[in-house]
PDB file of C-alpha atoms in Angstrom:
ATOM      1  CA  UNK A 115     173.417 167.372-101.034  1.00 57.00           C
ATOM      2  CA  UNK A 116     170.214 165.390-101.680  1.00 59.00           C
ATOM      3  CA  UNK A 117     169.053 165.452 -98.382  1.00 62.00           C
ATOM      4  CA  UNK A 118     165.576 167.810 -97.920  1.00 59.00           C
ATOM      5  CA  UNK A 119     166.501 171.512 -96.489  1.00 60.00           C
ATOM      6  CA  UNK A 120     167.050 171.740 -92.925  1.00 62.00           C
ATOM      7  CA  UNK A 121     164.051 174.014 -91.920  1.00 55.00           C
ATOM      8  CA  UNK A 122     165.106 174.697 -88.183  1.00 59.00           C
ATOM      9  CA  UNK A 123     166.125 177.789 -87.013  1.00 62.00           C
ATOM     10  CA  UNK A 124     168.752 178.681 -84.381  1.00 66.00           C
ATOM     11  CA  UNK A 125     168.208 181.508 -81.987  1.00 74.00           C
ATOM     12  CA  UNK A 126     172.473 181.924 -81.324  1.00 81.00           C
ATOM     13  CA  UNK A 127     173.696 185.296 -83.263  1.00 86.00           C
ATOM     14  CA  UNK A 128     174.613 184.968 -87.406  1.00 95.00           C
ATOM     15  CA  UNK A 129     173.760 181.270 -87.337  1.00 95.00           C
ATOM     16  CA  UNK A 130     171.325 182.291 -90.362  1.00 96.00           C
ATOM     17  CA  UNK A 131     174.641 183.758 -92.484  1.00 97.00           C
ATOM     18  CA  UNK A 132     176.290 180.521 -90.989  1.00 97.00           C
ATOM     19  CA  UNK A 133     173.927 178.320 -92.501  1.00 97.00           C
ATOM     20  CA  UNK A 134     174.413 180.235 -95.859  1.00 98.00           C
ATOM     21  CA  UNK A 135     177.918 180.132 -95.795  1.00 98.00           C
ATOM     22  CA  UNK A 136     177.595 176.150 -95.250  1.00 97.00           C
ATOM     23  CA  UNK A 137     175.157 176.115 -98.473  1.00 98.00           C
ATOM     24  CA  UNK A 138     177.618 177.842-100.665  1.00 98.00           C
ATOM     25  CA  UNK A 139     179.865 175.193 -99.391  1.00 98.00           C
ATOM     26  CA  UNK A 140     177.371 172.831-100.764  1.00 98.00           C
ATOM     27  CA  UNK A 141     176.817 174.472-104.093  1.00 98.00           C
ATOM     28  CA  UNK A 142     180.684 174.636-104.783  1.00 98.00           C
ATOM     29  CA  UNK A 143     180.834 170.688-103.959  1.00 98.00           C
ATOM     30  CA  UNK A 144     177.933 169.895-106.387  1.00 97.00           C
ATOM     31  CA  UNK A 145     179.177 171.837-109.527  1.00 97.00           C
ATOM     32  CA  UNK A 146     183.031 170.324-108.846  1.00 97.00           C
ATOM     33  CA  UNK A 147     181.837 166.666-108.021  1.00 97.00           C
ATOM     34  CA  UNK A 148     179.688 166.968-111.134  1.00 96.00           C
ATOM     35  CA  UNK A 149     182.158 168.550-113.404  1.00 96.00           C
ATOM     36  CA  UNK A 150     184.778 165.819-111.996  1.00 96.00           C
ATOM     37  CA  UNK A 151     182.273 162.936-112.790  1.00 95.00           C
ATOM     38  CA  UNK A 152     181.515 164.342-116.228  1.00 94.00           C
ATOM     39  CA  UNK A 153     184.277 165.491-117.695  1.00 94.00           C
ATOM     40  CA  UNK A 154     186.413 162.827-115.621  1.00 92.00           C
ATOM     41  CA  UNK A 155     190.047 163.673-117.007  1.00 92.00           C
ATOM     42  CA  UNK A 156     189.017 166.231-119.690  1.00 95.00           C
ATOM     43  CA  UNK A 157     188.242 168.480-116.848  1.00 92.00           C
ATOM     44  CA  UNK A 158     191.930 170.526-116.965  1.00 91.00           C
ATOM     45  CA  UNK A 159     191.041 170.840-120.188  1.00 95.00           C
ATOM     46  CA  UNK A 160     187.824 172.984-119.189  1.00 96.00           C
ATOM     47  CA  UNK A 161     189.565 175.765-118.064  1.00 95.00           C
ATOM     48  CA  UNK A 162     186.583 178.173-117.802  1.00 97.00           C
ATOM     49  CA  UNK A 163     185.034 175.527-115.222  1.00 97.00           C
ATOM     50  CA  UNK A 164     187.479 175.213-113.339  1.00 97.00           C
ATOM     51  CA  UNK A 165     187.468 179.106-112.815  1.00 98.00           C
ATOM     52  CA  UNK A 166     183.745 179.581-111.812  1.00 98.00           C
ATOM     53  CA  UNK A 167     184.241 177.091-109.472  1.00 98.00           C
ATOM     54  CA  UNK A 168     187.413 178.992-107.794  1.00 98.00           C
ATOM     55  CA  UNK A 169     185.276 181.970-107.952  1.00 98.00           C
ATOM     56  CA  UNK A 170     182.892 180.411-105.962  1.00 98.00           C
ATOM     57  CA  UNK A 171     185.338 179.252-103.723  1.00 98.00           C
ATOM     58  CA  UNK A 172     186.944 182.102-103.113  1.00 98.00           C
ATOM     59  CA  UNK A 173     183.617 184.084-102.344  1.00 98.00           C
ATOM     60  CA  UNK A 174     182.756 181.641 -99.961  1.00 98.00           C
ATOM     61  CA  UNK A 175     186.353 181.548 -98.226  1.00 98.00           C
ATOM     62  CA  UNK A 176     185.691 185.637 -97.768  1.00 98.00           C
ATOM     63  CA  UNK A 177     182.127 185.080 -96.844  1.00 98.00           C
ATOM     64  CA  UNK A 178     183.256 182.785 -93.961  1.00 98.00           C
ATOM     65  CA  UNK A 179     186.072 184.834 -92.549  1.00 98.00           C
ATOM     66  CA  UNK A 180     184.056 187.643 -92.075  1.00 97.00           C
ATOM     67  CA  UNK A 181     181.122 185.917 -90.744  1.00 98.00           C
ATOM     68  CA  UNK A 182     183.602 184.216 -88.384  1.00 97.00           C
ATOM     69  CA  UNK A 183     185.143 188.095 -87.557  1.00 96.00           C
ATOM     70  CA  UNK A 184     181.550 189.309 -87.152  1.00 97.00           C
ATOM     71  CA  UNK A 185     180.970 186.327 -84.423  1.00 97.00           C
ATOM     72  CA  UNK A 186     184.251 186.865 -83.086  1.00 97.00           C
ATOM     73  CA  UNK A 187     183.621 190.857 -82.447  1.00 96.00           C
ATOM     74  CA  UNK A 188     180.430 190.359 -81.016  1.00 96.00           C
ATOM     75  CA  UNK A 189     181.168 187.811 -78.582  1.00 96.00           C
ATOM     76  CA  UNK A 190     184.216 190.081 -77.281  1.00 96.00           C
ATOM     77  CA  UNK A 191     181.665 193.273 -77.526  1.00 95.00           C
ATOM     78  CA  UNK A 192     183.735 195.335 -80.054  1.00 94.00           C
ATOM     79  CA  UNK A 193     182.949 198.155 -79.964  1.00 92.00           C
ATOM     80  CA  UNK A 194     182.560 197.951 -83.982  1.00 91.00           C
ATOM     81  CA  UNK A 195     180.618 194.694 -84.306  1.00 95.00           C
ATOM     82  CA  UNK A 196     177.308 195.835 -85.517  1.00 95.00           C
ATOM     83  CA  UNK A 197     179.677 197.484 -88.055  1.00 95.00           C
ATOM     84  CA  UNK A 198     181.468 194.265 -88.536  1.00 96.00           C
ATOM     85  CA  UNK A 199     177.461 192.385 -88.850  1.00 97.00           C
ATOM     86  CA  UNK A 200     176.765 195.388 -91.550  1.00 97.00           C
ATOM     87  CA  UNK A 201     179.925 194.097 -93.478  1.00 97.00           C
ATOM     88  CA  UNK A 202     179.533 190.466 -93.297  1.00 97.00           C
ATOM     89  CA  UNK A 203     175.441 190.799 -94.388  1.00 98.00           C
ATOM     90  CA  UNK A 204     176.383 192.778 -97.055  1.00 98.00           C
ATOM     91  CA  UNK A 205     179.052 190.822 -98.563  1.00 98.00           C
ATOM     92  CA  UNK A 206     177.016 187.663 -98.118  1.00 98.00           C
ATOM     93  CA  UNK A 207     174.330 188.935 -99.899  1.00 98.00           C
ATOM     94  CA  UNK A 208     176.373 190.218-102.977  1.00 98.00           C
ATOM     95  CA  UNK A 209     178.478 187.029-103.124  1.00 98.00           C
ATOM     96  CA  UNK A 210     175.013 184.636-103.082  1.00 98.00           C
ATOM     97  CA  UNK A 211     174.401 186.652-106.209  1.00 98.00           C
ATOM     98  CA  UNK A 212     178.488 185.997-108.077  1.00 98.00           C
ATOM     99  CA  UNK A 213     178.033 182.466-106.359  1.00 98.00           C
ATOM    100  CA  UNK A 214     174.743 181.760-108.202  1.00 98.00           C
ATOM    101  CA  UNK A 215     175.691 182.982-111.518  1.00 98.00           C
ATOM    102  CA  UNK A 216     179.199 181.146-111.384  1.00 98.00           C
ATOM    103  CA  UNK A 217     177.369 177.903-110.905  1.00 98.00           C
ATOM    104  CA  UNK A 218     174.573 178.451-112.964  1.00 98.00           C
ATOM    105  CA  UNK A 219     177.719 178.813-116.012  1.00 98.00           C
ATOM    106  CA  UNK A 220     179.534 175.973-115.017  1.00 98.00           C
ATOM    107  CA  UNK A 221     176.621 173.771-114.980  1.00 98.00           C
ATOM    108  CA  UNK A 222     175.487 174.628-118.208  1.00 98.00           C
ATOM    109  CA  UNK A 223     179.521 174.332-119.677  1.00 97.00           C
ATOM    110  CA  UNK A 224     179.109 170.362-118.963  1.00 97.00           C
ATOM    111  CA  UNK A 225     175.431 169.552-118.113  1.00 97.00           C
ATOM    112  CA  UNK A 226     172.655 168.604-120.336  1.00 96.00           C
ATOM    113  CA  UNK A 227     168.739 167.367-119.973  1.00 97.00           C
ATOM    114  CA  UNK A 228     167.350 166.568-116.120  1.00 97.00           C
ATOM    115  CA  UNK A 229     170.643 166.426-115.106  1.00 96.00           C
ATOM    116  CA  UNK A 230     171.029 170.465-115.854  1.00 97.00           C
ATOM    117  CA  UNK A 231     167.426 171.266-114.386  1.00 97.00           C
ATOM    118  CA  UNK A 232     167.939 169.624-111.430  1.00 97.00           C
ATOM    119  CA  UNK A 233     171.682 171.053-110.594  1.00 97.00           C
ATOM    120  CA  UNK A 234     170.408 174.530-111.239  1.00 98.00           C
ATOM    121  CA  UNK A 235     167.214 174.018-109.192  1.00 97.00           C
ATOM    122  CA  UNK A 236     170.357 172.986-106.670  1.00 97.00           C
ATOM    123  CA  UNK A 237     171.982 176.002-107.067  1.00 98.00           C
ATOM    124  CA  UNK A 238     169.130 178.356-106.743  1.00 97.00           C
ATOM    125  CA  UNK A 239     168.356 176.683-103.261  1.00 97.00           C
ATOM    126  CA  UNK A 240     172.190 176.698-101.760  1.00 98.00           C
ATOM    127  CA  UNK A 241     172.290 180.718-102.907  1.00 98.00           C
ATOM    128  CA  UNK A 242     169.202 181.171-101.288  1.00 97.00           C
ATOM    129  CA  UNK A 243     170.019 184.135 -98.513  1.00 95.00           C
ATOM    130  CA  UNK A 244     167.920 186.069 -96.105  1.00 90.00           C
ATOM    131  CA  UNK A 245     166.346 189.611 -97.177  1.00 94.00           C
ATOM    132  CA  UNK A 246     168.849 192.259 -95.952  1.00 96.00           C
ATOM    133  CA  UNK A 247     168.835 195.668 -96.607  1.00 97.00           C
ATOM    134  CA  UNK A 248     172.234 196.823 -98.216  1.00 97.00           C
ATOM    135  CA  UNK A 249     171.720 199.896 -99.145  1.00 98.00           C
ATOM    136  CA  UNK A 250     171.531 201.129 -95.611  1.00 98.00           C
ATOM    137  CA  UNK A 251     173.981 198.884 -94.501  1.00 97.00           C
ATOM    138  CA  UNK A 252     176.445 200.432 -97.130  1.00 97.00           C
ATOM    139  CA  UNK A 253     175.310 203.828 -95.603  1.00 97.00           C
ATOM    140  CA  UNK A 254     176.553 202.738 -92.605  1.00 96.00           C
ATOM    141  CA  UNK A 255     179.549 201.214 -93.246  1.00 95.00           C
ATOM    142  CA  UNK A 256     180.591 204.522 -95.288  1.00 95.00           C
ATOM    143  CA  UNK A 257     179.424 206.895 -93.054  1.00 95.00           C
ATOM    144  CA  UNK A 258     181.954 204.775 -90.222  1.00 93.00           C
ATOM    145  CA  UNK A 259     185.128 205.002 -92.277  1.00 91.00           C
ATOM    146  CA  UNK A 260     184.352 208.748 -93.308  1.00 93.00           C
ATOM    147  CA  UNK A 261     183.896 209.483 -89.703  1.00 92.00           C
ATOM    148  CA  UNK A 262     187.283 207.410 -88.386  1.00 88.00           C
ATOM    149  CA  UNK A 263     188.857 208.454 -91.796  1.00 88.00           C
ATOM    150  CA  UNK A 264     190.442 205.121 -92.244  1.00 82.00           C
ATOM    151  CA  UNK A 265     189.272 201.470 -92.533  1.00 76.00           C
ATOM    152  CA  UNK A 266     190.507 199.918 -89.612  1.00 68.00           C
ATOM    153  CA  UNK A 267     188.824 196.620 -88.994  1.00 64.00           C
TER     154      UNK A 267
END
């Protein structure tokens, strides 16, 4: 978590949205290890906490499995995967957003001082995503399940 940000860059397709996926990984382990060393056994006490850090959780769980689909799709040419791409994108870049301000409240529930600064400075890099366009990604997703009438992914 304290290392300096891996500035390399793969070529292989969604390893970008991989490498976010593994930074909300990150984020969730800072705010929990934090909160744990804190607030030691007052933590199930700190109910709130304990939920922004599921929330994060959970977004990144979703984040992964369709990242993982997208890959999956697109190695077996679906005929859907730049469909399935739109979908993961999108979702990644609305869930750096819930990630970011889940962390940013539970760090400010139990942390004070340098402490706080640096943890949010923490969390602002492992949200960090890549510009994507969602609006027209939305388009297309939409315009797909008008067309096929269903959602069938």
């Amino acid at each position: 978590l304290m290392s300096l940000p891996d500035f390399s860059e793969e070529d292989s397709p969604f390893a970008a949205e991989l490498k976010v996926v593994a930074n909300f990984k990150k984020a969730i382990l800072m705010c929990a290890g934090a909160a744990a060393q804190q607030l030691m056994m007052q933590l199930e006490q700190e109910q709130e906490i304990l939920m922004y850090i599921a929330d994060m959780a959970i977004d990144t769980f979703q984040a992964e499995s369709l990242v993982l689909r997208a890959i999956k799709m697109n190695a077996n040419g679906h005929k859907n995967e730049k469909l399935a791409a739109d979908i993961a994108r999108t979702f990644i870049a609305d869930a750096a957003d819930r990630i970011s301000h889940c962390g940013k409240n539970a760090i400010n529930a139990f942390a004070e001082g340098d402490t706080q600064r640096m943890m949010l400075l923490g969390i602002k890099r492992f949200t960090k995503t890549i510009s994507y366009n969602t609006k027209e990604a939305r388009r297309r997703i939409a315009l797909r399940l008008i067309e096929e009438g269903s959602y069938n992914f």
